CSV table of C-alpha atoms in Angstrom, one decimal:
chain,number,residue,atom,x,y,z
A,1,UNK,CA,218.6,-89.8,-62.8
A,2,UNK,CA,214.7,-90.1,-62.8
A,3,UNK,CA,213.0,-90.2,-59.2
A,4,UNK,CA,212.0,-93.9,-60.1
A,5,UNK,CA,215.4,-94.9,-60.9
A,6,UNK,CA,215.0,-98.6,-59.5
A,7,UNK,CA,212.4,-99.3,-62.0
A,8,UNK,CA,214.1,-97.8,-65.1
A,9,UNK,CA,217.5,-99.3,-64.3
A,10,UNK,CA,215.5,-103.0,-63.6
A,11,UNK,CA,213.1,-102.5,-66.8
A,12,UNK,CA,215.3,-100.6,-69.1
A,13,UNK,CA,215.7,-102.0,-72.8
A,14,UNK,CA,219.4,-100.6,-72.6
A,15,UNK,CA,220.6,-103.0,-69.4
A,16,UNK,CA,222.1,-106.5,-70.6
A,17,UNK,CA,220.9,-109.5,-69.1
A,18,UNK,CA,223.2,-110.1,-66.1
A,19,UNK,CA,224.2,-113.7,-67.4
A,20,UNK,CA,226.9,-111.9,-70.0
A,21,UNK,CA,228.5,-110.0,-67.1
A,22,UNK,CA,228.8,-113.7,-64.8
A,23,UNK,CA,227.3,-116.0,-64.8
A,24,UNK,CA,225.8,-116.5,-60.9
A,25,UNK,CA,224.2,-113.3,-60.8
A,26,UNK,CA,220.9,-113.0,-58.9
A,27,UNK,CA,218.1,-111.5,-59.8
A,28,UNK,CA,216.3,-109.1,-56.8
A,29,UNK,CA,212.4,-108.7,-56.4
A,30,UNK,CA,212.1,-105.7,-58.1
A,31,UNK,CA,214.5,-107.4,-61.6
A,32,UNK,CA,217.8,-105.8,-60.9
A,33,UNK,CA,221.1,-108.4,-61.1
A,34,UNK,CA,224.3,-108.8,-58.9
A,35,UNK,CA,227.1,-110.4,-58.9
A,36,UNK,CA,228.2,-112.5,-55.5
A,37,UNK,CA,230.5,-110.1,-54.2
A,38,UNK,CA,231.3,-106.4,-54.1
A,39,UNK,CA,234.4,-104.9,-56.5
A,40,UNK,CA,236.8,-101.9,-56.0
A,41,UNK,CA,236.3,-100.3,-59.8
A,42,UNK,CA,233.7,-100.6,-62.6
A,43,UNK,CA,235.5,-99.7,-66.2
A,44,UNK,CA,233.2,-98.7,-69.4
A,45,UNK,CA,235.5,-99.0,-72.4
A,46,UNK,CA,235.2,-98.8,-76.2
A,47,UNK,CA,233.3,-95.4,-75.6
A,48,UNK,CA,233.7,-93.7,-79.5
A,49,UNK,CA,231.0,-94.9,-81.1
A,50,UNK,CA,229.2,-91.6,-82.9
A,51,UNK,CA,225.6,-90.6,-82.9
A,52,UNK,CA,222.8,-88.0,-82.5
A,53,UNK,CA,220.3,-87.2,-79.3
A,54,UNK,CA,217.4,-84.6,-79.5
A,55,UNK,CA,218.1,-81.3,-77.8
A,56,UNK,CA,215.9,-78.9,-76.6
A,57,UNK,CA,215.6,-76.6,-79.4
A,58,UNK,CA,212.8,-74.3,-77.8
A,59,UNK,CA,210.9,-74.3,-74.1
A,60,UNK,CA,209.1,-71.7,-73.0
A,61,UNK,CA,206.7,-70.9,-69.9
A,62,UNK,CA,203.7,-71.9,-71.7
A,63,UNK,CA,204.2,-75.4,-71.8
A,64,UNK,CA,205.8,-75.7,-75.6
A,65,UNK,CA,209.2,-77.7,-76.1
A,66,UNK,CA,210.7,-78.7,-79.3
A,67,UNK,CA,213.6,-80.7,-79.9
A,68,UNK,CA,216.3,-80.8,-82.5
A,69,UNK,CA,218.9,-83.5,-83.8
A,70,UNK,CA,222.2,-83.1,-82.5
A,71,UNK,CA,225.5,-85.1,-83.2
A,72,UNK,CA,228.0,-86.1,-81.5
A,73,UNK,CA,231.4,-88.2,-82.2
A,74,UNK,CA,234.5,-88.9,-80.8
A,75,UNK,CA,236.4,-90.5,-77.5
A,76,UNK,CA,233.9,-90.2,-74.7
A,77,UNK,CA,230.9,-88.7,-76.4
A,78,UNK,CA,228.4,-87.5,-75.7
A,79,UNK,CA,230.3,-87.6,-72.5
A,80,UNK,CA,232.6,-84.9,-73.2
A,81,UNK,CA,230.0,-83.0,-72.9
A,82,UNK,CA,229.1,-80.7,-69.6
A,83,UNK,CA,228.7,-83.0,-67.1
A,84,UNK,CA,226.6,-81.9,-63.8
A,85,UNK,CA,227.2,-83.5,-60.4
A,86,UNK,CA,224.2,-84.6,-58.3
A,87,UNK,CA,223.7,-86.7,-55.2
A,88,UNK,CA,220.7,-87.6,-53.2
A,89,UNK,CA,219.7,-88.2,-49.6
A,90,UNK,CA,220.5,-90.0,-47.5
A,91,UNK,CA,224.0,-89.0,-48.3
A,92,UNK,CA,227.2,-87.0,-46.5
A,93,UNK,CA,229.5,-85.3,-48.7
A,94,UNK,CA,232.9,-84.6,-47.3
A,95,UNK,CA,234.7,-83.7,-50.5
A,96,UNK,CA,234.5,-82.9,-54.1
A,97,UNK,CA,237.0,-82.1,-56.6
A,98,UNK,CA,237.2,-81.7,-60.5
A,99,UNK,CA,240.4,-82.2,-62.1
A,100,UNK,CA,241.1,-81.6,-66.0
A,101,UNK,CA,244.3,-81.2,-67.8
A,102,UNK,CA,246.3,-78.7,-67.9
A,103,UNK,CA,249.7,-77.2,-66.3
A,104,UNK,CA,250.4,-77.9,-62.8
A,105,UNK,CA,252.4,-75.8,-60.4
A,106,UNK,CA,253.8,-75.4,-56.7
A,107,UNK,CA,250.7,-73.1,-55.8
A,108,UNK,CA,248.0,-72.5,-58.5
A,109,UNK,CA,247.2,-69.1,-60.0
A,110,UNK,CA,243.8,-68.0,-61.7
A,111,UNK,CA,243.1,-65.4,-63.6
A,112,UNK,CA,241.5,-63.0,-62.2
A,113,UNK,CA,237.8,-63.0,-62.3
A,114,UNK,CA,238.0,-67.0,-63.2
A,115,UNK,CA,236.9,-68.3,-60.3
A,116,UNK,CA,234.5,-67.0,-57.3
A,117,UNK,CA,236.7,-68.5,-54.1
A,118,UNK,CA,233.4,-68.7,-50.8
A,119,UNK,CA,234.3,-69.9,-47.4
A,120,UNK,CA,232.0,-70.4,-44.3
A,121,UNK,CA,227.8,-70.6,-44.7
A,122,UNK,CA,226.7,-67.4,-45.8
A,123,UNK,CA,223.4,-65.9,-44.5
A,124,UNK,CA,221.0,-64.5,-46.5
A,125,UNK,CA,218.4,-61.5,-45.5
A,126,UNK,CA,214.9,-63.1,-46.0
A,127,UNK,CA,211.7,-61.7,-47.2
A,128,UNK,CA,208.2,-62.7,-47.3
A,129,UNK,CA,207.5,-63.2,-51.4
A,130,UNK,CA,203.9,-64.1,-52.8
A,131,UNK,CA,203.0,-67.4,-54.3
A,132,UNK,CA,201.5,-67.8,-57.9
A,133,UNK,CA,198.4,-69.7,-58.1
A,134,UNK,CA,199.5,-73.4,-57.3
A,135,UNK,CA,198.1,-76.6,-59.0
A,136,UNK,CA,197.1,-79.4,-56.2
A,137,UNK,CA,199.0,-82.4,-56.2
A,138,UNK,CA,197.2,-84.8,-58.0
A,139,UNK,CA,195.9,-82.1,-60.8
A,140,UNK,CA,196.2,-82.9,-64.5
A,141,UNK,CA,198.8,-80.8,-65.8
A,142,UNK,CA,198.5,-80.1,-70.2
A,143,UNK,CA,201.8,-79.2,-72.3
A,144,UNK,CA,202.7,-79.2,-76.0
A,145,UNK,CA,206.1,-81.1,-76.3
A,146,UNK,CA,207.5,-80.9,-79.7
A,147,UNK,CA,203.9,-80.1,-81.4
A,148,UNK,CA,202.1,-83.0,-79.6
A,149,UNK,CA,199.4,-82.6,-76.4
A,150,UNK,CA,200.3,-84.7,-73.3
A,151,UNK,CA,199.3,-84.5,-70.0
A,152,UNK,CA,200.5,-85.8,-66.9
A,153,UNK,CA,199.6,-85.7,-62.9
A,154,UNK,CA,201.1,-83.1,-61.1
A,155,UNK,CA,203.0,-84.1,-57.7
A,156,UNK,CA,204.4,-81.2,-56.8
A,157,UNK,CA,203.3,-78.7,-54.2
A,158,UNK,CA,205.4,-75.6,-55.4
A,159,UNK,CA,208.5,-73.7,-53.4
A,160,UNK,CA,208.5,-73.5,-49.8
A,161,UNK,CA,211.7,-71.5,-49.5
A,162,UNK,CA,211.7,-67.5,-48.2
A,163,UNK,CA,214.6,-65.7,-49.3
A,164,UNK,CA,215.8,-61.6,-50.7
A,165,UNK,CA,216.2,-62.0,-54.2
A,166,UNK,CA,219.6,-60.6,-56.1
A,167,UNK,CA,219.5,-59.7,-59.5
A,168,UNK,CA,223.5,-59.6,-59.5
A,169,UNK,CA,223.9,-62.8,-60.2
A,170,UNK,CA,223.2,-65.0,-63.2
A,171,UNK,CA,219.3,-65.8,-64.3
A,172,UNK,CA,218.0,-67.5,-67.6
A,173,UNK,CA,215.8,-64.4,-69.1
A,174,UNK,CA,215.3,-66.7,-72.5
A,175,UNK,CA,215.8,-70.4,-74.0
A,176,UNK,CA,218.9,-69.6,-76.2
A,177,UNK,CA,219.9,-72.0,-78.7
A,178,UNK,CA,223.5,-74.0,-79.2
A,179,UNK,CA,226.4,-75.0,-81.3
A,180,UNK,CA,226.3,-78.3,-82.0
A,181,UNK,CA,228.6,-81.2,-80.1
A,182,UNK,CA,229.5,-84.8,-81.4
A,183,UNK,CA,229.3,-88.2,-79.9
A,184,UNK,CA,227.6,-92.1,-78.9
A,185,UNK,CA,228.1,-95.6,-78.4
A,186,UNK,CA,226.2,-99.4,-78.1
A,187,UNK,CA,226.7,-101.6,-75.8
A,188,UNK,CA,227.7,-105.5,-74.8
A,189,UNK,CA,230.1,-106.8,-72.3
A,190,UNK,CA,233.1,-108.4,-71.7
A,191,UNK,CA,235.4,-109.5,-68.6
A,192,UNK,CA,239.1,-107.9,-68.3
A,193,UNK,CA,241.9,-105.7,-70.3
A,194,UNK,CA,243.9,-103.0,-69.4
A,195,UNK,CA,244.8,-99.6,-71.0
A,196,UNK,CA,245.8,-99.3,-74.4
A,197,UNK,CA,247.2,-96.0,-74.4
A,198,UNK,CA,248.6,-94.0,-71.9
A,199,UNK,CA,247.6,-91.0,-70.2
A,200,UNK,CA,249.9,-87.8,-70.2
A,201,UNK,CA,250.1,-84.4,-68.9
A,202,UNK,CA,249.1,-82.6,-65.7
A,203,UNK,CA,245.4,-82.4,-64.2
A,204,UNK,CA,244.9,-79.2,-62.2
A,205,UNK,CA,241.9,-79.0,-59.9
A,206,UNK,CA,239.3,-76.3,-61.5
A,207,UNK,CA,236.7,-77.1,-58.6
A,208,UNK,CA,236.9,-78.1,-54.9
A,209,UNK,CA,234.3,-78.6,-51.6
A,210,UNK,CA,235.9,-79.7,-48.8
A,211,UNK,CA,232.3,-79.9,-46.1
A,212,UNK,CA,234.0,-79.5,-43.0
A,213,UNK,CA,236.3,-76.0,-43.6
A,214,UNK,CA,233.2,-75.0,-45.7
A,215,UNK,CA,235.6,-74.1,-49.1
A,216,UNK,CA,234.1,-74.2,-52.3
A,217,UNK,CA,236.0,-73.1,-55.4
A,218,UNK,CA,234.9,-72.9,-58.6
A,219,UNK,CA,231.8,-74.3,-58.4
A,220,UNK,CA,228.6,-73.4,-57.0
A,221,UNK,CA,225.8,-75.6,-55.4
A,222,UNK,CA,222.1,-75.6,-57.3
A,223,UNK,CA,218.7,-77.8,-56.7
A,224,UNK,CA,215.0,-77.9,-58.3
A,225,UNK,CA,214.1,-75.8,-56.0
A,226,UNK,CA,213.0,-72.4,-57.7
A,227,UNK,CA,211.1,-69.8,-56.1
A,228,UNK,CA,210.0,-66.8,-57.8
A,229,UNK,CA,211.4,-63.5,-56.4
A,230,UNK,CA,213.9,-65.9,-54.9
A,231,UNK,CA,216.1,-67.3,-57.5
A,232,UNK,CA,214.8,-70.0,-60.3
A,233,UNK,CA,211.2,-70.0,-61.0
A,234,UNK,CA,208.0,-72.4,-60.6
A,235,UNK,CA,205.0,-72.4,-62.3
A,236,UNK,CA,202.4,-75.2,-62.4
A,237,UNK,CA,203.0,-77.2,-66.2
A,238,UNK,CA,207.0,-77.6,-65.3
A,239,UNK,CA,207.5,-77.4,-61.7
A,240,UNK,CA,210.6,-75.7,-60.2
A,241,UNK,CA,213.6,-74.8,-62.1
A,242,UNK,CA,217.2,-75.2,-60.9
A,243,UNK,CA,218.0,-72.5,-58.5
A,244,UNK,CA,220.6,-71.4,-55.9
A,245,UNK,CA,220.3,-73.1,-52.5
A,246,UNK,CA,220.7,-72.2,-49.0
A,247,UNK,CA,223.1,-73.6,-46.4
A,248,UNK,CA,220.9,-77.2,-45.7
A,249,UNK,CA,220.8,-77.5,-49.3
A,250,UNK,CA,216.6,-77.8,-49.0
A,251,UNK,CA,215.2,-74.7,-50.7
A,252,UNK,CA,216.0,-71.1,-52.6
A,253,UNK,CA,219.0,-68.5,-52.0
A,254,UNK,CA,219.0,-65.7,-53.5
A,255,UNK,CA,222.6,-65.9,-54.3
A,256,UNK,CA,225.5,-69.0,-54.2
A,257,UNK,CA,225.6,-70.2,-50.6
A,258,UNK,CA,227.7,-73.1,-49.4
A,259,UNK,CA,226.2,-76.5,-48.5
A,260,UNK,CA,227.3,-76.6,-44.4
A,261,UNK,CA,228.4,-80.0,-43.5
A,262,UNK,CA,225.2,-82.1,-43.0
A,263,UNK,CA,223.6,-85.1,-44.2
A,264,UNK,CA,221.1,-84.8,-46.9
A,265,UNK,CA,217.9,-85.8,-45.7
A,266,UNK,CA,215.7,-89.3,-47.3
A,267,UNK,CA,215.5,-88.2,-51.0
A,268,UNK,CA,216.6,-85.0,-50.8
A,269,UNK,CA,218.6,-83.8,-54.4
A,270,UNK,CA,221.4,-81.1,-54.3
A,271,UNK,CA,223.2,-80.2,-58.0
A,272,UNK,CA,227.3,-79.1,-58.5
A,273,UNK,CA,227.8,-76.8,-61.6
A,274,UNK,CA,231.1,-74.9,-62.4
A,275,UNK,CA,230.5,-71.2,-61.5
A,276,UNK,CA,230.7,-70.3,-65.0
A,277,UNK,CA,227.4,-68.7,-66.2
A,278,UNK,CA,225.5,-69.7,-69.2
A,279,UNK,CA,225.7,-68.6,-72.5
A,280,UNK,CA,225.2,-69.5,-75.9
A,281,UNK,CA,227.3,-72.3,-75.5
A,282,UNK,CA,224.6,-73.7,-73.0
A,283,UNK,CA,222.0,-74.5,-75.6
A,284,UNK,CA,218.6,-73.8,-74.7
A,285,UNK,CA,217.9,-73.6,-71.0
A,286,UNK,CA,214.7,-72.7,-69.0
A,287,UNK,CA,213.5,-69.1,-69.6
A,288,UNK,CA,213.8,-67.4,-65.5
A,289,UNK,CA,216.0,-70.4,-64.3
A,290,UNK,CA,219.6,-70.6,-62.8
A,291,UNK,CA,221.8,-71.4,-65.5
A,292,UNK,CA,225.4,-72.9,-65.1
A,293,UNK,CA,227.8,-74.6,-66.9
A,294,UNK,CA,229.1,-78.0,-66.1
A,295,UNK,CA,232.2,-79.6,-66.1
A,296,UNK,CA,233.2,-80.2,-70.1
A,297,UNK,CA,235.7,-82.1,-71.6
A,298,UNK,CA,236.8,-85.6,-73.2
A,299,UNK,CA,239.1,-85.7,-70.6
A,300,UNK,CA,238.3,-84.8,-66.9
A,301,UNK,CA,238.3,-86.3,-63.3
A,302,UNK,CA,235.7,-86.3,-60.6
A,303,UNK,CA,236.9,-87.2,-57.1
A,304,UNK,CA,234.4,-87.6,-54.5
A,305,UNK,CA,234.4,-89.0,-51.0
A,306,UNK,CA,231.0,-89.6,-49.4
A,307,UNK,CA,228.9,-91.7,-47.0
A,308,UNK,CA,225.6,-92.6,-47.3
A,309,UNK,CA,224.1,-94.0,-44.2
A,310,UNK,CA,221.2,-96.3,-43.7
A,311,UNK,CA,218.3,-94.4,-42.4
A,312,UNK,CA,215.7,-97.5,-41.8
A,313,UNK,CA,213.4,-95.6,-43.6
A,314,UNK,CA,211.1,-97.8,-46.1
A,315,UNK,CA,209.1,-95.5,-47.4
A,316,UNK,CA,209.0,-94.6,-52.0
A,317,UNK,CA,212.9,-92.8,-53.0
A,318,UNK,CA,213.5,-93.5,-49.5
A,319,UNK,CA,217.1,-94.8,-48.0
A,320,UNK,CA,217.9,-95.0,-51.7
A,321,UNK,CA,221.2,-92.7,-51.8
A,322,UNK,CA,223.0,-92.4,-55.4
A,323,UNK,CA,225.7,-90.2,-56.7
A,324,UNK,CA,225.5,-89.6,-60.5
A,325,UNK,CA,226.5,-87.4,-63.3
A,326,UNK,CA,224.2,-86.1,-65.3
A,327,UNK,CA,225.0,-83.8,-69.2
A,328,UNK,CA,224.2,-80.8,-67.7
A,329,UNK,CA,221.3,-79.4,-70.7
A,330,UNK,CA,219.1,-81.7,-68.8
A,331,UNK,CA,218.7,-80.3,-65.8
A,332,UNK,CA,219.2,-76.7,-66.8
A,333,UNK,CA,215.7,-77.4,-68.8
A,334,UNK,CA,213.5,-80.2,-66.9
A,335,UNK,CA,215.2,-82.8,-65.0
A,336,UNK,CA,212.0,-84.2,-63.8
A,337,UNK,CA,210.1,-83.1,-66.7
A,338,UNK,CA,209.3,-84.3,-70.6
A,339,UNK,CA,211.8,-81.1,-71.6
A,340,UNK,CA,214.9,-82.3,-71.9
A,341,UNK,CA,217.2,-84.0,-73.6
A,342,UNK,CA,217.5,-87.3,-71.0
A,343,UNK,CA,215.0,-89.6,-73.3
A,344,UNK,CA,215.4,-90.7,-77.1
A,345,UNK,CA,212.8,-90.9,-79.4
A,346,UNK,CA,213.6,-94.9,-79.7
A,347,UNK,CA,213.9,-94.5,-83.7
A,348,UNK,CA,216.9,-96.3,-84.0
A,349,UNK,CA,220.1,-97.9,-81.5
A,350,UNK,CA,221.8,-95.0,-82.4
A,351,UNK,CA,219.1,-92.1,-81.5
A,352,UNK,CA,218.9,-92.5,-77.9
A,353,UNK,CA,219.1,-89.7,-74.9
A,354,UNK,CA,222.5,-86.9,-73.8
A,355,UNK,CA,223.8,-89.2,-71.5
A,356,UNK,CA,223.6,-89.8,-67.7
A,357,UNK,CA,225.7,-91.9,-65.4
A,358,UNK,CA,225.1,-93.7,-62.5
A,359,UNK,CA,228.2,-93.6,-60.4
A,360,UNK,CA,226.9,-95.4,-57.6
A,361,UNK,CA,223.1,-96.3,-57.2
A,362,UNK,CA,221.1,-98.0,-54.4
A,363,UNK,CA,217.9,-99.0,-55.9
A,364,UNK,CA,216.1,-100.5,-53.2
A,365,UNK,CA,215.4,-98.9,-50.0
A,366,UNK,CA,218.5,-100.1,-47.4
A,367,UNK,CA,219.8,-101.9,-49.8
A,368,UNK,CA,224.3,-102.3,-49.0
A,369,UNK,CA,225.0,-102.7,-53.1
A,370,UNK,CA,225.5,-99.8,-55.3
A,371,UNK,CA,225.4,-100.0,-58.6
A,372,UNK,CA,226.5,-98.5,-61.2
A,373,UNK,CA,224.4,-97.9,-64.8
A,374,UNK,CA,225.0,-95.7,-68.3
A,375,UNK,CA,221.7,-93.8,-69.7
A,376,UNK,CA,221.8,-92.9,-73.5
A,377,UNK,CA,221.3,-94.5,-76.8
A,378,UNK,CA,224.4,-97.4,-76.2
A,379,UNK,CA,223.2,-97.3,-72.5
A,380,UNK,CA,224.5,-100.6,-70.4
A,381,UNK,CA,224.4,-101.5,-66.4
A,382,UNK,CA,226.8,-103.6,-64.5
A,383,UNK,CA,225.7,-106.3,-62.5
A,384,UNK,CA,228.9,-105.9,-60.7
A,385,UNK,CA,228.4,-103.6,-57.3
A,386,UNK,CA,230.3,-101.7,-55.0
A,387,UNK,CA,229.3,-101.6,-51.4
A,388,UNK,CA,227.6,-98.8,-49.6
A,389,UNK,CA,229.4,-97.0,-47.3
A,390,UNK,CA,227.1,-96.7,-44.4
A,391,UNK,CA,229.3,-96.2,-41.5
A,392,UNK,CA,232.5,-94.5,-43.0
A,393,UNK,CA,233.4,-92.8,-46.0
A,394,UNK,CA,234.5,-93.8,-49.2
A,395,UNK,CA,236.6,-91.9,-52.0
A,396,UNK,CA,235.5,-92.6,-55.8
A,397,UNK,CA,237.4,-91.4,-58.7
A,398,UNK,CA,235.8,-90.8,-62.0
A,399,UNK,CA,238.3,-90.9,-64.7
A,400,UNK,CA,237.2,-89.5,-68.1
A,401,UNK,CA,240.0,-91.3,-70.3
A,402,UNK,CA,240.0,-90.1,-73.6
A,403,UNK,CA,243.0,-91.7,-74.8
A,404,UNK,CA,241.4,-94.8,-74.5
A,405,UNK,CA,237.6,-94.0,-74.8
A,406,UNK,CA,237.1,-95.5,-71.1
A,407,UNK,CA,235.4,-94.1,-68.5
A,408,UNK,CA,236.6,-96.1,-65.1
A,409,UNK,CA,235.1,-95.5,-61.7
A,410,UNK,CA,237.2,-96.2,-59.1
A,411,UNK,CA,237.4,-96.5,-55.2
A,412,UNK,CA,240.9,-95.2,-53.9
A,413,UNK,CA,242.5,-96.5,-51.3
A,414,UNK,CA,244.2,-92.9,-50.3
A,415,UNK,CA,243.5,-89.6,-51.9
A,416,UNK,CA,244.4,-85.9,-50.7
A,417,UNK,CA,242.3,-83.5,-53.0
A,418,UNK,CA,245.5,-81.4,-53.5
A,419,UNK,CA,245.3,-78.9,-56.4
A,420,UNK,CA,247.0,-81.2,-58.7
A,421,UNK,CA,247.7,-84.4,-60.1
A,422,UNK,CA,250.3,-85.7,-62.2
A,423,UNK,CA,249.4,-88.0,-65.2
A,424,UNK,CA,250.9,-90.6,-63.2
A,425,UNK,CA,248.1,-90.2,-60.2
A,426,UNK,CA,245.1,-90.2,-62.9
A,427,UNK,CA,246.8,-93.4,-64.8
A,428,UNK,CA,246.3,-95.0,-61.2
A,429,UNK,CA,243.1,-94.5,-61.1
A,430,UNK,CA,242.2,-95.9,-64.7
A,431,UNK,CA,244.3,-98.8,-64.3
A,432,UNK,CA,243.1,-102.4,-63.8
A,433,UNK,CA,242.4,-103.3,-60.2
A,434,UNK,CA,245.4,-105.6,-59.3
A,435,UNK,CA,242.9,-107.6,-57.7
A,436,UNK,CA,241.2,-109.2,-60.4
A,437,UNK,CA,238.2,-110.3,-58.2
A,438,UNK,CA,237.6,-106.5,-57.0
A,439,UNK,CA,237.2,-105.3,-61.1
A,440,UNK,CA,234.8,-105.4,-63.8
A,441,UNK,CA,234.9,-104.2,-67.4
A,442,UNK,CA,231.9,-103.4,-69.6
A,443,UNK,CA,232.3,-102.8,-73.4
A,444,UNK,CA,230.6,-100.5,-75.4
A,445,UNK,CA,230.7,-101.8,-79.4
């Protein structure tokens, strides 16, 4: 998600005029559509149509990134991908949990060494570290991306976080380069259908948060907020690299901490990886950054139950919550920054960016309707939205189907988190709202 989400989701080539989705939509001041009326699930089908994105071949502290072709094919692409979760303020997160298939059992066993299990906030000796030279906000910053000069105005200030470093765990020393993936899609729109094909086979949970007993399994909890002798880095042509967090989620650890149950402030962004290290597989990632895998697979579900409250606040990338998924090579090299793999180069339909999805989006300040948007070469919006949950929390199920190259997002009724789900539970969640005024379908073709 870029910080100016509301203007590239209003402005973007890839969104379809709101008419072919129905056809009372109205149009907001700042050129985003809706629908009259919120719905209960938002289903992208017809998701397995191949293509290419550039990757980050090279990056390096200096300023110089190149990129590289990469293609993709098959059900969900680029989508099968790993994903990486990331939410911003103001937003409460109660639960998270990753399902993806495999066999389920009366109490699950890992290998050992699979999994780091945390519980509680843990707290972190701290230590004074020295600053690097900073740029001023407002200073031209010069790179070379991909053999070309460009410059743009910094507006960042640097880190702000004290913390002991520990060189234990995992830290990008250099960009390494990847085996390639396969994937893509296009995009128009259409108005109902149900599953083709069904799904089968167990889902086991392989990651889990639960805010309020402070568990986290499997996963580990990372932001743009690097700070040298800390963990991540910073320097002054890309700004901070993805590093560990502390316990309020708003600057470095020197090692995984758990978020503590608290809302995350106006604006404020907080990243879920796996806790599965880097390597090779990765692609390249920021030289000195925190490097993590995502969550890969064609087939995978994301269950999340949130609020995100209504602050008043008015102010730019304020009271503007959003909960989106995001191929995880983009942050691991520049979310915010001209190094990654987010944009196309625009040469064809079929040559766009890795792929980023907007689960639910508000792109107005106190806006009530979230939206919901895909970001890559076939990229389309719905006009369709699903209301904000100011005052109590909502569950919403993510549903990577790739028997039937769908993606639906869904808001549940009842959900438990449990450590399993039967291909019964995730077919639930892909199916058709029963209520045909609560659903919307979007095709890909």
């Amino acid at each position: 998600m870029k910080y100016s989400s509301a203007v590239l989701v209003g402005g973007a080539a890839s969104v379809v005029s709101a008419g072919a989705f129905c056809s009372d939509a109205v149009q907001d001041l700042i050129g985003n559509f809706f629908c009259p009326g919120a719905v209960k699930q938002i289903k992208y089908d017809g998701l397995d149509i191949a293509g290419k994105y550039r990757a980050v071949a090279t990056m390096d502290n200096s300023g110089t990134c190149t990129f590289e072709d990469k293609a993709y094919s098959g059900p969900i692409a680029p989508y099968d991908e790993d994903l990486s979760l990331h939410f911003r303020g103001p937003l409460q997160i109660a639960n998270v949990a990753v399902y993806t298939p495999g066999k389920s059992s009366s109490k699950r066993e890992l290998p050992k060494g699979t999994h780091a299990r945390r519980h509680g906030h843990q707290h972190l000796h701290k230590k004074h570290h020295e600053q690097k030279e900073e740029r001023a906000v407002g200073d031209i910053v010069t790179a070379t991306i991909d053999g070309q000069v460009v410059t743009w105005v910094n507006t960042y200030a640097g880190p702000t976080a004290d913390a002991a470093a520990d060189s234990s765990y995992p830290v990008a020393t250099a960009a390494t380069s990847a085996t390639s993936e396969e994937s893509e899609s296009t995009t128009k729109s259409s108005s109902s259908a149900a599953s083709t094909a069904t799904i089968t086979g167990d889902f086991v949970r392989t990651a889990y948060y639960n805010a309020e007993s402070g568990d986290a399994d499997g996963l580990v909890f990372l932001a743009n907020v690097g700070s040298p002798g800390v963990s991540g880095t910073w320097d002054t042509v890309w700004g901070s690299s993805l590093a560990y967090v502390n316990e309020d989620g708003d600057a470095a650890a020197a090692s995984p901490t758990v978020l503590k149950n608290k809302q995350l402030v106006d604006a404020q962004e907080i990243a879920i990886f796996s806790d599965t290290p880097c390597d090779s597989s990765c692609g390249t990632y920021r030289p000195d950054s925190v490097a993590y895998k995502g969550f890969a697979g064609s087939s995978k579900v994301f269950v999340v139950e949130f609020t995100m409250p209504d602050t008043g606040k008015t102010g730019t990338n304020e009271n503007m919550p959003a909960y989106w998924l995001l191929n995880a090579a983009i942050p691991r090299t520049g979310q915010y920054s001209a190094c990654s793999c987010w944009k196309g180069d625009n040469a064809s339909p079929l040559e766009g960016g890795c792929g980023e999805l907007d689960v639910v989006e508000i792109l107005s300040p106190g806006d009530t309707r979230a939206k919901s948007t895909f970001h890559f070469a076939n990229g389309v919006g719905d006009s369709h939205y699903i209301d904000r949950p100011v005052d109590s929390p909502i569950k919403v199920a993510v549903v990577m189907d790739a028997a039937n190259s769908a993606v639906s997002i869904k808001v549940l009724d009842d959900f438990d988190f449990g450590t399993s789900l039967t291909s019964e539970q995730v077919q639930d969640m892909v199916d058709d709202e029963k209520n045909v005024s609560l659903f919307s379908l979007m095709t890909f073709s």
